[in-house]
XYZ file of C-alpha atoms in Angstrom:
499
model
C 0.117 -30.996 -36.906
C -3.331 -29.683 -36.036
C -2.815 -30.473 -32.345
C 0.549 -28.708 -32.445
C -1.093 -25.563 -33.830
C -3.810 -25.724 -31.164
C -1.213 -26.072 -28.430
C 0.778 -23.155 -29.844
C -2.359 -20.973 -29.984
C -3.253 -21.900 -26.401
C 0.240 -20.943 -25.192
C -0.045 -17.557 -26.934
C -3.448 -16.873 -25.327
C -2.097 -17.917 -21.940
C 0.876 -15.574 -22.311
C -1.421 -12.704 -23.283
C -3.649 -13.444 -20.300
C -0.705 -13.427 -17.909
C 0.496 -10.143 -19.380
C -2.943 -8.595 -18.823
C -3.190 -9.848 -15.231
C 0.371 -8.999 -14.275
C -0.582 -5.760 -12.511
C -2.912 -7.564 -10.082
C -1.221 -10.924 -9.725
C 2.395 -11.972 -9.575
C 4.300 -15.102 -8.644
C 7.278 -13.177 -7.291
C 7.856 -11.800 -3.799
C 6.187 -8.408 -3.315
C 8.311 -5.337 -2.614
C 6.263 -3.859 0.215
C 6.165 -0.266 1.449
C 9.022 -0.175 3.963
C 12.774 0.041 3.601
C 13.123 -3.349 5.278
C 10.649 -5.008 2.904
C 12.562 -3.602 -0.074
C 15.853 -4.851 1.371
C 14.299 -8.310 1.770
C 13.055 -8.169 -1.826
C 16.526 -7.197 -3.096
C 18.071 -10.034 -1.084
C 15.497 -12.456 -2.481
C 16.281 -11.405 -6.057
C 20.040 -11.638 -5.469
C 19.761 -15.191 -4.120
C 17.304 -16.118 -6.889
C 19.645 -14.998 -9.683
C 22.611 -16.731 -8.047
C 20.560 -19.946 -7.974
C 19.424 -19.423 -11.585
C 23.032 -18.904 -12.714
C 24.175 -22.034 -10.846
C 21.232 -24.025 -12.213
C 21.955 -22.988 -15.801
C 25.624 -23.858 -15.369
C 25.036 -27.239 -13.725
C 22.123 -28.444 -15.857
C 23.574 -26.929 -19.038
C 26.830 -28.840 -18.535
C 24.946 -32.004 -17.630
C 22.597 -31.917 -20.649
C 25.443 -30.982 -22.999
C 27.504 -33.930 -21.757
C 24.570 -36.333 -21.980
C 23.780 -35.313 -25.547
C 27.243 -34.902 -27.072
C 28.873 -37.831 -25.343
C 26.120 -40.397 -25.793
C 26.897 -44.048 -26.484
C 25.455 -43.939 -30.026
C 28.354 -41.673 -31.023
C 30.853 -44.206 -29.810
C 31.790 -42.546 -26.561
C 32.775 -44.677 -23.589
C 32.490 -43.670 -19.953
C 35.799 -42.704 -18.355
C 36.991 -44.803 -15.444
C 38.589 -42.840 -12.571
C 38.311 -42.588 -8.812
C 39.310 -39.117 -7.667
C 40.825 -35.858 -8.794
C 42.232 -33.748 -5.976
C 42.298 -30.540 -8.004
C 38.657 -30.874 -9.024
C 37.609 -31.686 -5.459
C 39.386 -28.597 -4.125
C 37.759 -26.442 -6.781
C 34.240 -27.712 -6.126
C 34.765 -27.186 -2.387
C 36.179 -23.643 -2.604
C 33.717 -22.276 -5.161
C 30.518 -23.292 -3.259
C 32.076 -21.977 -0.045
C 32.739 -18.592 -1.645
C 29.200 -18.531 -3.065
C 27.689 -19.311 0.337
C 29.797 -16.616 2.020
C 28.748 -14.098 -0.650
C 25.090 -15.011 0.034
C 25.509 -15.019 3.822
C 26.867 -11.457 4.097
C 23.780 -9.605 2.760
C 21.488 -12.163 4.435
C 23.112 -11.523 7.823
C 22.842 -7.765 7.341
C 19.120 -8.125 6.569
C 18.565 -10.316 9.654
C 20.391 -7.830 11.886
C 18.316 -4.998 10.439
C 15.101 -6.919 11.123
C 16.086 -7.522 14.752
C 17.184 -3.960 15.520
C 14.232 -2.664 17.567
C 16.341 -0.122 19.457
C 15.811 3.641 19.189
C 12.131 3.225 18.358
C 9.805 6.239 18.480
C 6.809 4.328 19.872
C 5.793 0.827 20.951
C 2.647 -1.194 20.329
C 1.787 -4.431 22.113
C -0.063 -6.974 19.944
C -1.891 -9.876 21.617
C -3.493 -12.682 19.634
C -6.859 -14.056 20.792
C -9.212 -16.593 19.285
C -10.163 -14.939 16.919
C -9.271 -11.278 17.161
C -6.313 -8.992 17.829
C -5.702 -6.793 20.851
C -3.667 -3.598 20.365
C -2.173 -1.552 23.196
C -0.239 1.652 22.489
C 2.317 1.613 25.289
C 3.190 5.292 24.894
C -0.240 6.909 25.051
C -2.573 4.383 26.705
C -4.819 3.710 23.698
C -6.165 0.161 23.845
C -8.727 -1.721 21.756
C -9.653 -5.043 20.147
C -9.817 -5.558 16.386
C -12.223 -8.114 14.908
C -13.602 -9.100 11.514
C -15.942 -6.377 10.235
C -19.718 -6.874 10.442
C -20.279 -7.044 6.667
C -17.778 -9.887 6.198
C -18.987 -11.645 9.329
C -22.592 -11.682 8.101
C -21.655 -12.769 4.578
C -19.513 -15.691 5.790
C -22.280 -17.326 7.817
C -23.690 -20.614 6.524
C -26.974 -19.951 4.777
C -26.384 -16.203 4.424
C -28.059 -14.687 1.379
C -25.256 -12.114 0.941
C -22.951 -12.500 -2.054
C -19.372 -12.206 -0.674
C -18.341 -10.528 -3.932
C -20.497 -7.544 -2.977
C -18.629 -7.057 0.318
C -15.650 -4.681 0.027
C -12.410 -6.394 1.099
C -14.282 -9.556 2.069
C -12.591 -11.252 5.064
C -9.801 -8.639 4.915
C -11.530 -5.816 6.782
C -11.875 -5.099 10.506
C -13.999 -2.982 12.813
C -11.024 -1.224 14.438
C -7.847 -0.979 12.337
C -4.371 -0.429 13.761
C -3.347 3.183 13.071
C 0.313 4.234 12.923
C 2.163 7.417 11.941
C 4.376 7.530 8.857
C 8.132 8.123 9.010
C 8.363 6.827 12.601
C 10.177 3.746 13.850
C 7.499 1.635 15.526
C 8.367 -1.260 17.795
C 5.909 -4.160 18.060
C 5.795 -6.504 21.051
C 3.928 -9.751 20.299
C 2.314 -12.314 22.589
C -0.888 -14.380 22.749
C -3.612 -15.016 25.312
C -4.657 -18.542 24.314
C -2.931 -20.386 21.430
C -0.220 -19.571 18.896
C -1.162 -17.006 16.250
C 0.972 -15.239 13.644
C 0.714 -11.539 12.734
C 1.432 -10.953 9.029
C 1.069 -7.865 6.845
C 2.834 -8.568 3.509
C 3.502 -4.886 2.773
C 5.632 -4.628 5.917
C 7.915 -7.434 4.728
C 7.807 -9.782 7.748
C 5.551 -11.815 10.034
C 5.853 -12.697 13.716
C 4.397 -15.516 15.799
C 2.402 -14.552 18.888
C 3.002 -17.220 21.531
C 1.355 -17.471 24.991
C 3.855 -16.656 27.743
C 6.518 -15.557 25.266
C 7.480 -12.169 23.809
C 8.506 -11.590 20.180
C 9.638 -8.243 18.804
C 9.702 -6.559 15.410
C 9.680 -3.039 14.002
C 8.547 -1.100 10.990
C 8.692 2.388 9.504
C 6.194 3.207 6.756
C 6.994 6.138 4.480
C 3.723 6.371 2.532
C 0.233 6.867 3.976
C -2.095 4.039 3.038
C -4.080 0.989 4.125
C -2.217 -2.311 4.351
C -3.966 -5.627 4.951
C -2.868 -8.964 6.328
C -4.041 -12.087 8.147
C -3.199 -14.570 10.863
C -0.887 -17.161 9.305
C -0.820 -19.760 12.071
C -3.660 -22.294 12.214
C -5.250 -21.285 15.499
C -8.620 -22.983 15.619
C -12.078 -22.986 14.112
C -12.158 -19.369 12.896
C -8.488 -18.990 11.983
C -9.474 -17.692 8.539
C -11.557 -14.884 10.032
C -9.049 -12.755 11.959
C -7.656 -10.268 9.427
C -5.269 -7.391 10.112
C -5.635 -3.858 8.804
C -2.905 -1.253 9.307
C -3.584 2.365 8.372
C -0.519 4.602 8.061
C -1.222 8.326 8.472
C 0.863 11.465 8.236
C 1.727 12.815 11.688
C -0.969 15.551 11.840
C -3.679 13.054 10.847
C -2.327 10.507 13.326
C -2.310 13.087 16.139
C -5.940 13.927 15.338
C -6.838 10.220 15.445
C -5.102 9.837 18.821
C -7.004 12.797 20.241
C -10.352 11.523 18.939
C -9.708 7.975 20.169
C -8.743 9.161 23.642
C -11.879 11.283 23.825
C -14.001 8.253 22.895
C -12.211 6.107 25.474
C -12.796 8.750 28.142
C -16.553 8.651 27.542
C -16.723 5.057 28.745
C -19.793 2.810 28.500
C -23.419 3.935 28.647
C -24.443 3.021 32.193
C -28.058 4.174 31.896
C -30.698 1.573 32.726
C -32.243 -0.156 29.711
C -35.439 -2.132 29.336
C -35.207 -5.891 28.950
C -36.395 -5.687 25.355
C -33.739 -3.088 24.555
C -31.020 -5.176 26.200
C -32.099 -8.273 24.264
C -32.267 -6.424 20.931
C -28.784 -4.968 21.292
C -27.437 -8.162 22.835
C -28.273 -10.064 19.636
C -25.679 -7.987 17.757
C -23.057 -8.443 20.481
C -23.695 -12.205 20.517
C -23.426 -12.508 16.722
C -20.088 -10.730 16.707
C -18.431 -12.263 19.773
C -20.133 -15.549 20.689
C -21.707 -17.152 17.618
C -18.387 -18.458 16.283
C -18.211 -21.004 19.088
C -21.756 -21.324 20.424
C -23.327 -21.065 16.933
C -25.853 -18.498 15.709
C -28.783 -20.479 17.117
C -27.043 -21.218 20.411
C -26.809 -24.963 19.729
C -23.033 -25.060 20.303
C -20.702 -27.768 19.033
C -21.096 -31.050 20.955
C -17.891 -32.008 22.723
C -16.245 -28.656 22.027
C -18.458 -25.637 22.755
C -21.481 -25.944 25.059
C -24.969 -25.021 23.882
C -26.665 -21.865 25.138
C -30.121 -23.399 24.886
C -31.030 -25.012 28.205
C -27.566 -24.321 29.642
C -27.561 -24.597 33.463
C -25.145 -21.660 33.566
C -27.365 -19.440 31.429
C -30.553 -20.479 33.220
C -28.971 -20.329 36.677
C -27.802 -17.461 38.875
C -27.257 -14.378 36.710
C -24.328 -13.166 38.833
C -22.561 -16.522 38.385
C -23.028 -16.242 34.630
C -21.759 -12.663 34.672
C -18.666 -13.756 36.610
C -17.954 -16.502 34.054
C -18.427 -14.165 31.077
C -16.260 -11.443 32.640
C -13.384 -13.655 33.800
C -13.492 -16.557 31.331
C -12.735 -20.210 31.919
C -10.797 -22.777 29.899
C -11.200 -22.008 26.196
C -13.610 -19.160 26.923
C -11.808 -15.791 27.011
C -12.376 -13.129 29.637
C -14.849 -10.840 27.903
C -14.484 -8.348 30.736
C -11.279 -7.274 28.967
C -12.923 -6.989 25.550
C -16.443 -5.597 25.954
C -17.876 -2.540 27.670
C -20.258 -2.827 30.607
C -23.323 -2.036 28.500
C -22.349 -4.629 25.864
C -21.796 -7.265 28.557
C -25.172 -6.528 30.150
C -26.847 -6.756 26.750
C -25.311 -10.084 25.708
C -25.916 -11.715 29.104
C -29.556 -10.614 29.069
C -29.891 -11.811 25.458
C -28.608 -15.333 26.199
C -31.067 -15.661 29.098
C -34.085 -14.487 27.091
C -33.393 -15.805 23.588
C -31.725 -18.817 21.909
C -34.436 -21.081 23.345
C -34.190 -19.651 26.881
C -36.808 -17.554 28.687
C -35.490 -16.901 32.178
C -37.245 -13.534 32.268
C -34.585 -11.492 34.074
C -31.922 -8.993 33.097
C -28.757 -7.319 34.386
C -28.053 -3.613 34.041
C -24.765 -1.997 32.859
C -24.203 -0.402 36.280
C -24.163 -3.832 37.941
C -21.629 -5.067 35.394
C -19.466 -1.955 35.829
C -19.157 -2.674 39.551
C -17.809 -6.152 38.746
C -15.270 -4.967 36.207
C -11.663 -4.203 37.187
C -10.666 -0.581 36.839
C -9.604 0.196 33.272
C -6.055 1.173 32.456
C -7.224 4.655 31.511
C -8.995 5.116 34.832
C -5.988 3.742 36.694
C -3.735 6.175 34.867
C -6.062 9.025 35.828
C -5.870 8.011 39.492
C -2.091 7.740 39.282
C -1.883 11.196 37.726
C -4.093 12.620 40.479
C -1.967 10.942 43.159
C 1.191 12.220 41.507
C -0.224 15.733 41.365
C -1.117 15.541 45.057
C 2.365 14.279 45.858
C 3.919 17.092 43.854
C 1.924 19.624 45.848
C 3.025 18.144 49.199
C 6.804 18.032 48.608
C 8.946 21.131 48.952
C 11.189 21.167 45.905
C 12.909 24.369 46.967
C 14.871 22.652 49.761
C 18.461 21.866 48.805
C 19.412 18.219 49.412
C 22.862 16.702 49.766
C 24.024 14.120 47.250
C 23.967 11.395 49.919
C 20.363 12.236 50.862
C 19.325 12.161 47.194
C 21.023 8.774 46.674
C 19.404 7.309 49.807
C 15.947 8.415 48.678
C 16.627 7.478 45.053
C 17.284 3.832 45.953
C 13.650 3.358 46.993
C 12.324 5.289 43.990
C 14.415 3.137 41.650
C 13.227 -0.109 43.272
C 9.590 0.929 42.874
C 9.653 2.453 39.393
C 12.694 1.211 37.461
C 13.928 -2.157 38.754
C 11.177 -4.198 37.052
C 12.698 -3.361 33.653
C 16.321 -2.398 34.331
C 16.706 -5.006 37.112
C 17.575 -4.367 40.769
C 21.291 -4.280 40.038
C 20.921 -2.176 36.883
C 21.964 -5.047 34.585
C 18.893 -4.680 32.361
C 17.672 -7.358 29.948
C 19.894 -7.629 26.849
C 17.971 -6.789 23.690
C 14.928 -5.557 25.587
C 15.777 -3.149 28.442
C 19.190 -1.419 28.479
C 21.550 -1.713 31.419
C 21.993 1.268 33.743
C 25.544 0.258 34.597
C 27.995 2.121 32.300
C 25.079 3.396 30.226
C 26.230 6.237 27.941
C 22.992 8.040 28.819
C 23.457 7.721 32.587
C 27.194 8.471 32.543
C 26.794 11.269 29.995
C 25.221 14.724 30.162
C 22.848 14.874 33.146
C 20.493 17.261 31.363
C 20.083 14.794 28.479
C 19.244 12.009 30.955
C 16.699 14.228 32.700
C 15.084 15.138 29.378
C 14.789 11.459 28.408
C 13.215 10.525 31.742
C 10.833 13.479 31.689
C 9.473 12.769 28.202
C 10.044 9.017 27.869
C 10.953 7.172 24.680
C 9.828 3.891 23.134
C 8.927 1.452 25.925
C 10.089 3.897 28.606
C 7.221 5.972 30.069
C 7.374 9.712 30.731
C 8.283 9.851 34.435
C 7.710 13.604 34.445
C 4.011 12.738 34.768
C 4.308 10.236 37.617
C 7.185 11.356 39.895
C 7.373 14.500 41.992
C 10.424 16.722 41.666
C 12.171 15.348 44.788
C 11.789 11.684 43.786
C 12.784 12.495 40.206
C 15.972 14.284 41.272
C 16.715 11.483 43.742
C 16.450 8.644 41.208
C 18.528 10.519 38.614
C 21.258 11.120 41.189
C 21.045 7.495 42.397
C 21.506 5.994 38.910
C 24.537 8.202 38.257
C 26.301 7.319 41.506
C 25.231 3.723 42.184
C 24.537 0.522 40.174
C 28.181 0.420 39.062
C 28.333 4.122 38.134
C 30.292 6.877 39.874
C 29.767 10.063 37.884
C 29.913 12.135 41.059
C 27.272 14.742 40.190
C 23.691 15.377 41.281
C 20.650 17.463 40.398
C 18.400 19.421 42.739
C 14.576 19.077 42.957
C 14.187 22.794 42.223
C 15.807 22.272 38.805
C 13.470 19.352 38.046
C 10.405 21.321 39.132
C 11.270 24.098 36.723
C 11.263 21.549 33.869
C 8.058 19.684 34.780
């Protein structure tokens, strides 16, 4: 009796504890902050209650029969082989239940896969062990890694209490920033091994697979910070590549875009630095980007990651080491894509003059910059300059015949459009729309021109890259070739007035 009372008291205390903790912890699926995540939650609850109802019915009938028809009451088991009516009933009813469950489930799946008509696109690439984000509409590009505070606290032997670190292992140095109330398309891939991008508040997760493209979309209504993690075991530091998404109202997002572009335009600090300065700063770069594999003391992991101490690469020709660091090899990523020239110079100099090495030389940021490929931003600037020069050279006031526009437009299309929409205009189903019989191309010509001038989603703004003659030519070509025969055309002078 005493034990029964103790058990009863323990159950009451447990119930009270669960009630108190309910706000912070729940066993159920979370609702999320998007319409899709709420639809998934509603679907989950619908299926759950259907299963609960079936379970109560099945187990209730079973336990009732076992108890009320037990042998001690004199009941004897019935002997029969089949009952056609019963078999028909228990075939039809489950079928109807499955159909009733499949309809909302199919609608939810179709909604999840509908990436069309997006307002912007972001490419997400998984690396060991960080995320690369590229805004395909505005050229912003950066890497996102575990924040410094969490990285220091997680190290073996660190004297930092993880409980004192805000959002321990769930914070990053560069969060992904998105605008609210916009449909955002994500394109996922990976540079090395399989990763998985998961933010619970968005209601879905997607694998990032090398050589393969996955797609998803979201639209967040409320500004806020939403955190997630990689959910695919991807190597030694799988647990240390969090995701942080910050949703901002449009004015705040526009301000962030402007500030980020200004910072990108500044580029690296190419001023010469003393060896001591390079080594001091290189220690921080090494701790953040290299210590995970090569260890904090440079001892490496035998059989997996080579040691820095006494390494023939590190102690050898500095240009050969720089080439390896910039371009990568095997499991080692190409840091030329991740770090600025000054950071690369600092970490290379650090490895040669610390971690048990004392080569006594250094490399300056200018030398690294000369080895780096031109950045996307710089390439875009050059393209814009070339486009501006081209625009100045062409005479958009000259009237051109439809045949001349089509002939010129064929080459413009092949150079600028065929890689996505295909040479024959067939497109790629689900990714790039077909030109043939496209309602945009066969519809109002002014609407098509507006779309091509400003761009949308994955499609760039060709008003920035094509001169008026080429623009008019490719519009006319798409409307009268590739399976279309609208029969109209547009003159360069009209395009020039819109650019």
